[in-house]
């Protein structure tokens, strides 16, 4: 558990504009398409759906599904009457099922999402959105149950028997029909575009129309490869940085492309789509996910419908807070952590796999800034110190690393029962050193070269342990969250050194030469209290360190 660190930060609300409403026609002709060009086909379709922080997404009227087998049969027959036929020998059939999955708890939700062949949506695919919120939960379900999950599965998909589901529609998705080779620019691209257009027209989905014309233009000119840039504002750096590692989706009904953002926040899909697609950001990776609360599903941001790149900034809102939790988790699970243990835990299920860590980014005030459930891989991080005080970006990052450090500690102790035998002082002091170590790596890479050092104390300084390398620690400040592991590995003796606005160092630290990765790998599993810590340190002394120096350091704690 991480105690609070007081920082003031002002809040702001983002206000957007009104809802876009498209027009409808009955059937596809070249004249119809030409008449729609100025309003839907040539222009970008921006999302004018308002965003309201800390609210449930509000859904509007459902659109009619154009991909049902019956609708596609009708569209195909219409094209045949018009003399339009494919070159390939294929036909309308059930290629996919539109499925509503009904996970009854978080375990079933995680098992469902462990299937990398499926792409899920929290809201029905045919829904329209009136108000974008920070989450969506079906009103018919109790708060204790995850919301329904919607997906298109292949016709030969083998369902998990343990998870309830309902088949909503039989689908024919021509973009996924191997006979057309549509995603790779096949010879029937023009036919597929016309088939889709007629299906859209019949169901009133004119905003999805493809400008196929007479197919004189090349395939490339009728399609584009979705991409863009996602950034997040860092209050410590006072600048925009790339939102690395999030998954961006580009959806056209049941066809979904995905790409992960790079260090600069840039992304580009590996395939193209036919003009307009609906963008969204998903705060999840294979090893972890970020949620709004324990029973809610993965946090996501609904983006606009565009026929070009999407550039989006996570600024002063819950989105930014959740983004910094994600940044820290992504660093710990995937990036350079200086040789430390990755926080990957095993869990039993339909098959024995590594269990994804769930980070619950809580939009509220807690008794602490974070907590780790330890028994199960659930970590909570709070956004506010009090009702008017939001933690700064590096503090959110640091707290998330602190709580994740407990998970790695459990792994090194082999079992939770062994971990519970470690004194609370050493549990929290180890996590304190870990957050200092990992947060230092992050912010030094980003240009604050003395971040977390003994001389680092900026305007609006971060809380412990990242100001003055926590060299000002005393028992009066905290008996549990100590600097002991930092003192073991640093090269500083803070005794009688004055740290402005924090006090004078009281610890006589003559010990150095150890490293946190070395302690974690070779010693941590044998350390339960101060006595065993001193014993293990003596057994693994670096050159120049004496037993008496170790005893002197330990005596201060």
XYZ file of C-alpha atoms in Angstrom:
557
model
C 0.000 0.000 0.000
C 1.230 3.465 -0.844
C 0.388 6.342 1.509
C -0.809 9.681 0.205
C 1.433 12.464 -1.043
C -0.117 15.926 -1.093
C -0.056 17.873 -4.348
C -2.505 20.444 -5.683
C -3.652 20.291 -9.261
C -6.511 22.097 -10.913
C -9.237 20.230 -12.786
C -10.912 21.177 -15.997
C -13.920 19.956 -17.959
C -13.859 19.482 -21.713
C -16.971 20.613 -23.538
C -17.681 19.501 -27.080
C -20.429 19.995 -29.679
C -23.571 18.280 -31.027
C -24.395 14.880 -32.464
C -23.923 14.187 -36.194
C -26.971 12.741 -37.991
C -26.620 11.140 -41.449
C -29.120 11.002 -44.299
C -30.635 7.862 -45.856
C -31.533 6.570 -49.333
C -33.211 3.382 -50.463
C -30.939 1.858 -53.114
C -27.558 2.317 -54.704
C -27.092 4.106 -58.017
C -24.192 6.146 -59.314
C -26.380 9.253 -58.997
C -27.108 8.483 -55.345
C -23.433 8.068 -54.538
C -22.513 11.256 -56.400
C -25.142 13.188 -54.504
C -23.753 12.012 -51.181
C -20.111 12.823 -51.904
C -20.039 16.278 -50.429
C -21.621 15.249 -47.121
C -20.230 11.806 -46.371
C -17.716 10.499 -48.853
C -15.132 13.166 -49.546
C -15.117 14.937 -46.182
C -13.774 13.638 -42.912
C -16.578 12.642 -40.603
C -15.526 14.109 -37.251
C -17.009 12.862 -34.001
C -19.273 15.547 -32.567
C -20.364 13.332 -29.686
C -19.849 15.183 -26.377
C -17.599 13.738 -23.675
C -18.657 13.797 -20.030
C -16.052 12.791 -17.479
C -16.856 10.158 -14.820
C -20.126 9.098 -16.475
C -21.523 6.014 -18.136
C -21.536 6.206 -21.937
C -25.066 6.975 -23.164
C -26.297 5.006 -26.160
C -28.810 6.176 -28.737
C -30.920 4.385 -31.317
C -29.442 1.233 -32.827
C -28.509 1.206 -36.492
C -29.700 -1.641 -38.693
C -27.057 -4.310 -39.204
C -26.063 -4.358 -42.907
C -24.023 -7.571 -42.632
C -26.795 -10.056 -41.909
C -26.903 -12.945 -44.346
C -30.416 -12.000 -45.488
C -29.482 -8.372 -46.163
C -26.374 -9.427 -48.098
C -28.428 -11.873 -50.196
C -30.811 -9.046 -51.095
C -27.902 -6.729 -51.974
C -26.211 -9.426 -54.103
C -29.433 -10.144 -55.973
C -29.880 -6.433 -56.674
C -26.388 -6.198 -58.171
C -27.033 -9.236 -60.358
C -30.157 -7.548 -61.727
C -27.975 -4.540 -62.524
C -25.529 -6.801 -64.384
C -22.816 -6.524 -61.726
C -21.164 -9.856 -60.934
C -17.939 -10.945 -59.246
C -15.067 -12.624 -61.071
C -14.603 -15.105 -58.270
C -16.787 -18.125 -57.708
C -18.326 -17.523 -54.298
C -21.666 -16.805 -52.706
C -23.363 -15.274 -49.668
C -23.157 -17.636 -46.703
C -22.592 -17.523 -42.982
C -18.936 -16.606 -42.538
C -19.305 -15.250 -38.985
C -21.692 -15.094 -36.064
C -22.460 -11.871 -34.239
C -22.230 -12.920 -30.593
C -23.180 -11.414 -27.261
C -20.962 -12.943 -24.570
C -22.177 -12.875 -20.974
C -19.254 -13.238 -18.527
C -20.613 -13.569 -15.009
C -17.487 -12.371 -13.196
C -14.022 -10.906 -13.682
C -12.414 -14.332 -14.099
C -14.715 -15.215 -16.997
C -14.083 -11.792 -18.530
C -10.310 -12.336 -18.355
C -10.610 -15.878 -19.765
C -12.695 -14.522 -22.621
C -10.153 -11.820 -23.420
C -7.274 -14.273 -23.324
C -8.455 -15.390 -26.775
C -6.324 -13.255 -29.088
C -8.361 -14.285 -32.152
C -11.338 -12.177 -31.072
C -11.893 -8.431 -30.866
C -14.497 -7.318 -28.342
C -16.683 -4.284 -27.860
C -18.365 -3.232 -24.616
C -21.274 -1.758 -26.559
C -23.354 -3.409 -29.294
C -21.696 -2.936 -32.689
C -24.877 -1.429 -34.112
C -25.213 1.169 -31.334
C -24.980 4.915 -31.754
C -23.470 7.000 -28.965
C -25.144 10.129 -27.627
C -22.607 10.900 -24.865
C -19.085 9.502 -24.521
C -18.319 8.610 -20.916
C -15.355 6.968 -19.215
C -16.974 3.524 -19.255
C -20.089 1.623 -20.329
C -22.122 -0.794 -18.249
C -25.392 -2.260 -19.485
C -28.202 -0.904 -17.314
C -29.903 -4.310 -17.197
C -26.952 -5.828 -15.331
C -26.020 -5.415 -11.666
C -22.879 -3.414 -10.959
C -21.161 -6.570 -9.693
C -21.203 -8.233 -13.142
C -19.036 -7.252 -16.147
C -20.979 -5.744 -18.998
C -21.776 -7.879 -22.051
C -19.034 -8.356 -24.644
C -19.845 -8.195 -28.364
C -17.806 -9.744 -31.143
C -17.950 -11.344 -34.580
C -16.585 -14.894 -34.454
C -15.816 -17.133 -37.419
C -18.453 -19.716 -38.272
C -16.192 -22.554 -37.106
C -15.300 -20.893 -33.787
C -15.283 -23.256 -30.796
C -16.996 -21.548 -27.853
C -15.835 -21.894 -24.263
C -18.473 -23.994 -22.549
C -18.039 -22.166 -19.259
C -19.021 -18.729 -20.615
C -22.631 -18.032 -21.553
C -23.267 -16.488 -24.965
C -26.058 -15.614 -27.367
C -25.854 -15.600 -31.168
C -27.509 -12.359 -32.303
C -27.124 -12.696 -36.085
C -25.611 -14.811 -38.811
C -23.225 -12.627 -40.801
C -21.683 -12.539 -44.231
C -18.601 -10.289 -44.157
C -17.367 -9.960 -47.751
C -14.190 -8.133 -46.647
C -13.206 -11.369 -44.873
C -14.236 -13.743 -47.706
C -10.985 -15.422 -48.807
C -12.347 -15.830 -52.355
C -12.270 -12.049 -52.824
C -8.810 -11.442 -51.332
C -10.223 -8.011 -50.505
C -7.735 -6.946 -47.877
C -4.849 -7.457 -50.326
C -6.328 -5.701 -53.333
C -8.003 -8.583 -55.151
C -9.619 -8.528 -58.586
C -13.096 -8.267 -57.073
C -12.482 -5.159 -54.949
C -14.887 -3.146 -57.078
C -17.637 -5.749 -56.721
C -17.155 -5.931 -52.953
C -17.365 -2.129 -52.683
C -20.613 -2.103 -54.646
C -22.005 -4.997 -52.602
C -21.185 -3.205 -49.363
C -22.667 0.044 -50.621
C -25.938 -1.620 -51.535
C -26.047 -3.359 -48.147
C -25.441 -0.006 -46.442
C -28.116 1.734 -48.507
C -30.713 -0.961 -47.746
C -30.128 -0.524 -44.002
C -29.847 3.266 -43.951
C -26.107 3.364 -43.188
C -25.200 5.959 -45.805
C -22.363 7.418 -43.763
C -20.463 4.185 -44.404
C -20.723 4.379 -48.203
C -17.576 3.770 -50.241
C -16.838 6.078 -53.178
C -16.500 3.262 -55.720
C -17.902 5.220 -58.684
C -17.431 3.166 -61.828
C -14.284 1.642 -60.346
C -12.084 3.666 -62.687
C -9.979 4.851 -59.769
C -7.388 2.480 -58.372
C -8.089 0.467 -55.240
C -5.530 2.548 -53.342
C -7.394 5.765 -54.085
C -10.613 4.323 -52.640
C -8.971 3.139 -49.424
C -6.569 4.391 -46.787
C -4.377 2.932 -44.055
C -5.518 4.259 -40.662
C -2.891 5.836 -38.436
C -2.128 8.866 -36.336
C -0.671 9.895 -32.998
C -1.796 9.656 -29.363
C -0.185 11.946 -26.776
C -0.515 12.523 -23.045
C 0.334 15.612 -21.006
C 2.935 15.103 -18.287
C 2.704 17.621 -15.453
C 6.271 16.946 -14.299
C 7.785 17.447 -17.738
C 5.258 20.201 -18.547
C 4.980 18.904 -22.082
C 3.182 16.465 -24.336
C 4.774 13.039 -24.701
C 3.874 9.997 -26.754
C 1.295 7.663 -25.181
C 3.310 4.514 -25.760
C 1.910 0.984 -25.841
C -1.852 1.548 -26.062
C -3.810 -0.371 -28.677
C -5.615 1.784 -31.237
C -8.452 0.209 -33.190
C -9.977 1.244 -36.492
C -13.413 -0.346 -36.901
C -15.768 -0.610 -39.854
C -18.622 -2.557 -38.408
C -17.254 -6.084 -37.872
C -13.861 -5.536 -39.477
C -11.369 -4.241 -36.909
C -7.738 -3.297 -37.474
C -5.367 -2.779 -34.538
C -1.959 -1.210 -33.962
C 0.095 -0.313 -30.904
C 1.549 3.143 -30.413
C 5.325 3.636 -30.364
C 7.449 5.775 -28.018
C 6.283 8.962 -29.737
C 2.639 7.858 -29.703
C 2.542 7.173 -33.450
C 0.627 4.242 -34.900
C -0.202 2.847 -38.334
C -2.352 -0.162 -39.240
C -0.882 -2.931 -41.381
C -3.927 -3.013 -43.674
C -6.121 -0.478 -45.387
C -9.849 0.122 -45.049
C -12.494 1.535 -47.334
C -12.652 5.180 -46.327
C -14.407 6.028 -43.047
C -13.526 4.071 -39.897
C -14.286 4.519 -36.194
C -11.149 4.963 -34.070
C -10.789 3.982 -30.414
C -8.003 3.584 -27.820
C -7.781 0.540 -25.546
C -5.663 0.621 -22.390
C -4.595 -3.016 -22.349
C -1.760 -5.324 -23.259
C -1.402 -9.098 -23.085
C 0.124 -8.866 -19.593
C -2.103 -6.207 -18.023
C -5.148 -3.993 -18.442
C -6.438 -0.761 -16.913
C -10.034 -0.561 -15.674
C -12.276 2.116 -14.212
C -13.305 -0.203 -11.382
C -12.903 -3.867 -10.532
C -15.965 -5.186 -12.357
C -15.777 -2.773 -15.270
C -14.084 -3.864 -18.447
C -10.865 -2.537 -19.982
C -10.808 1.268 -20.095
C -11.199 2.644 -23.610
C -11.685 5.975 -25.347
C -14.174 6.178 -28.180
C -12.790 8.251 -31.039
C -14.255 9.832 -34.154
C -15.240 8.449 -37.525
C -12.596 9.637 -39.973
C -11.379 9.030 -43.491
C -7.825 9.983 -42.504
C -5.380 9.999 -39.603
C -6.496 10.543 -36.015
C -4.384 12.640 -33.656
C -5.629 12.717 -30.071
C -4.362 14.222 -26.810
C -5.103 12.885 -23.324
C -5.225 16.090 -21.318
C -6.856 17.152 -18.037
C -9.387 14.408 -17.434
C -9.747 10.882 -16.137
C -8.252 9.781 -19.450
C -4.949 11.415 -18.564
C -4.903 9.829 -15.103
C -5.600 6.353 -16.511
C -2.950 7.001 -19.148
C -0.229 7.559 -16.525
C -1.234 4.373 -14.702
C -0.896 2.600 -18.045
C 2.509 4.212 -18.723
C 3.946 2.856 -15.474
C 2.457 -0.600 -15.960
C 3.777 -0.697 -19.523
C 7.256 0.245 -18.323
C 7.239 -2.437 -15.607
C 5.832 -5.198 -17.803
C 7.601 -4.528 -21.108
C 10.346 -1.866 -21.068
C 13.739 -1.402 -19.433
C 13.512 -1.818 -15.653
C 17.223 -2.217 -15.048
C 17.241 -5.981 -14.575
C 14.336 -6.288 -12.132
C 11.762 -9.099 -12.032
C 8.788 -8.786 -14.410
C 5.489 -8.943 -12.457
C 4.061 -12.012 -14.231
C 2.052 -14.433 -12.100
C 0.690 -17.847 -12.893
C -2.998 -18.656 -12.496
C -5.116 -21.758 -12.994
C -7.954 -21.661 -15.500
C -9.160 -23.600 -18.539
C -5.427 -23.910 -19.157
C -2.570 -22.946 -16.818
C -1.417 -19.518 -17.967
C 0.109 -16.305 -16.771
C -2.620 -14.142 -15.289
C -3.039 -10.607 -16.589
C -2.634 -7.914 -13.917
C -5.640 -5.629 -13.559
C -4.892 -2.010 -12.671
C -7.973 -0.252 -11.302
C -7.575 3.488 -11.910
C -10.028 4.918 -9.384
C -11.497 8.336 -10.090
C -11.747 9.318 -6.449
C -10.052 9.759 -3.076
C -8.682 6.809 -1.122
C -7.108 6.200 2.267
C -3.854 5.725 0.361
C -2.585 6.538 -3.111
C -2.514 2.861 -4.047
C -2.900 -0.716 -2.865
C -2.091 -4.231 -4.100
C -4.471 -7.062 -3.271
C -1.510 -9.481 -3.421
C -3.616 -12.678 -3.311
C -4.986 -11.911 -6.766
C -3.333 -9.682 -9.420
C -5.435 -6.581 -8.775
C -3.809 -3.213 -8.123
C -5.703 -0.034 -7.243
C -4.422 3.496 -7.829
C -6.325 6.620 -6.766
C -6.462 9.841 -8.774
C -6.914 12.371 -5.943
C -5.247 13.154 -2.642
C -8.378 15.013 -1.566
C -11.424 16.387 -3.362
C -9.458 19.253 -4.926
C -5.982 17.746 -5.186
C -4.953 15.480 -8.042
C -1.650 13.620 -7.932
C 0.951 14.795 -10.426
C 1.898 12.644 -13.413
C 5.157 11.292 -11.956
C 3.416 10.570 -8.634
C 0.763 8.476 -10.404
C 3.549 6.714 -12.311
C 5.539 6.185 -9.103
C 2.596 4.870 -7.078
C 1.744 2.380 -9.819
C 5.349 1.140 -9.840
C 5.298 0.888 -6.022
C 2.214 -1.318 -6.001
C 3.515 -3.443 -8.865
C 6.727 -3.912 -6.884
C 4.722 -5.846 -4.285
C 3.719 -8.333 -7.005
C 7.341 -8.947 -7.988
C 8.188 -9.348 -4.287
C 5.505 -12.052 -3.978
C 6.953 -13.841 -7.011
C 10.430 -13.852 -5.478
C 9.050 -15.203 -2.178
C 7.435 -18.056 -4.202
C 4.073 -17.891 -2.397
C 1.784 -15.319 -0.842
C 2.099 -17.123 2.498
C 5.863 -16.627 2.469
C 5.412 -12.975 1.498
C 3.052 -12.405 4.413
C 5.820 -13.479 6.774
C 7.924 -10.507 5.665
C 7.621 -7.588 8.082
C 5.337 -4.762 6.857
C 8.298 -2.410 7.189
C 10.383 -4.378 4.684
C 7.419 -5.039 2.387
C 6.787 -1.322 2.006
C 10.437 -0.276 2.076
C 11.213 -2.661 -0.775
C 8.321 -1.286 -2.847
C 9.491 2.246 -2.007
C 12.948 1.500 -3.402
C 11.446 -0.133 -6.491
C 9.265 2.871 -7.336
C 12.256 5.177 -6.857
C 14.393 3.008 -9.138
C 11.851 2.586 -11.973
C 10.501 6.140 -11.895
C 14.088 7.413 -12.047
C 14.699 5.344 -15.189
C 11.559 6.730 -16.823
C 12.135 10.418 -16.131
C 15.864 10.419 -16.696
C 15.206 8.898 -20.118
C 12.827 11.776 -20.743
C 15.383 14.464 -19.971
C 15.361 15.125 -16.207
C 18.856 13.751 -15.715
C 18.970 14.202 -11.933
C 15.433 12.948 -11.299
C 15.272 11.178 -7.943
C 18.861 12.037 -6.999
C 19.909 13.564 -3.709
C 20.000 17.029 -5.335
C 16.560 16.779 -6.983
C 13.922 19.052 -5.437
C 12.012 20.978 -8.126
C 9.096 23.384 -7.914
C 6.050 21.340 -6.827
C 8.368 18.532 -5.711
C 7.155 14.939 -5.883
C 6.442 13.106 -2.657
C 8.636 10.373 -1.296
C 10.844 8.797 -2.405
C 11.675 10.897 -5.486
C 12.693 14.164 -3.809
C 16.266 14.218 -2.468
C 16.453 10.433 -3.076
C 14.487 10.127 0.201
C 17.644 10.938 2.148
C 15.611 12.978 4.628
C 13.762 9.912 5.979
C 13.301 9.645 9.750
C 11.268 7.328 11.945
C 8.978 10.253 12.720
C 8.084 10.590 9.051
C 7.242 6.885 8.613
C 8.209 3.654 10.339
C 7.014 1.480 7.441
C 7.948 3.430 4.307
C 11.672 3.743 4.953
C 14.736 4.497 2.853
C 16.580 1.356 3.956
C 16.866 -0.361 0.570
C 17.689 2.926 -1.146
C 20.446 3.482 1.449
C 21.818 -0.005 0.869
C 22.325 0.614 -2.862
C 23.174 4.342 -3.047
C 26.565 5.989 -2.565
C 25.363 8.765 -0.247
C 25.844 9.239 3.462
C 23.115 11.671 4.442
C 24.109 12.002 8.093
C 23.804 15.668 9.160
C 23.113 16.816 5.580
C 20.379 19.466 5.472
C 17.668 19.010 2.829
C 15.714 22.292 2.485
C 11.988 21.985 3.277
C 12.484 18.362 4.321
C 14.943 18.329 7.220
C 18.331 16.940 8.173
C 19.481 13.427 7.340
C 19.814 11.300 10.478
C 20.957 7.977 8.982
C 24.686 7.189 9.058
C 24.920 5.306 5.756
C 28.401 3.966 5.073
C 27.137 1.048 2.956
C 27.272 0.930 -0.864
C 28.023 -1.476 -3.685
C 24.780 -3.464 -3.654
C 22.175 -3.219 -6.449
C 18.406 -3.641 -6.328
C 18.401 -6.265 -9.131
C 21.140 -8.153 -7.284
C 19.238 -8.057 -3.995
C 16.016 -9.111 -5.729
C 17.626 -12.012 -7.589
C 19.916 -13.438 -4.923
C 18.775 -12.273 -1.483
C 15.166 -11.069 -1.272
C 13.570 -14.497 -0.858
C 15.610 -15.014 2.340
C 14.761 -11.651 3.961
C 11.883 -11.420 6.473
C 12.954 -8.778 8.969
C 15.869 -6.548 9.928
C 17.854 -9.416 11.468
C 17.690 -11.622 8.393
C 18.344 -8.576 6.196
C 21.575 -7.841 8.083
C 22.614 -11.495 7.941
C 22.011 -11.831 4.190
C 23.808 -8.544 3.455
C 26.839 -9.754 5.405
C 26.852 -13.029 3.489
C 26.907 -11.095 0.211
C 29.159 -8.146 1.080
C 30.653 -6.126 -1.782
C 34.340 -5.300 -1.560
C 35.010 -2.579 1.020
C 31.860 -3.063 3.084
C 32.221 -4.333 6.660
C 29.837 -6.095 9.011
C 29.999 -3.165 11.425
C 28.955 -0.734 8.685
C 25.975 -2.945 7.872
C 25.016 -3.166 11.569
C 25.305 0.612 11.900
C 22.996 1.230 8.933
C 20.390 -1.305 10.080
C 20.388 0.169 13.601
C 18.733 3.340 12.318
C 15.595 1.408 11.282
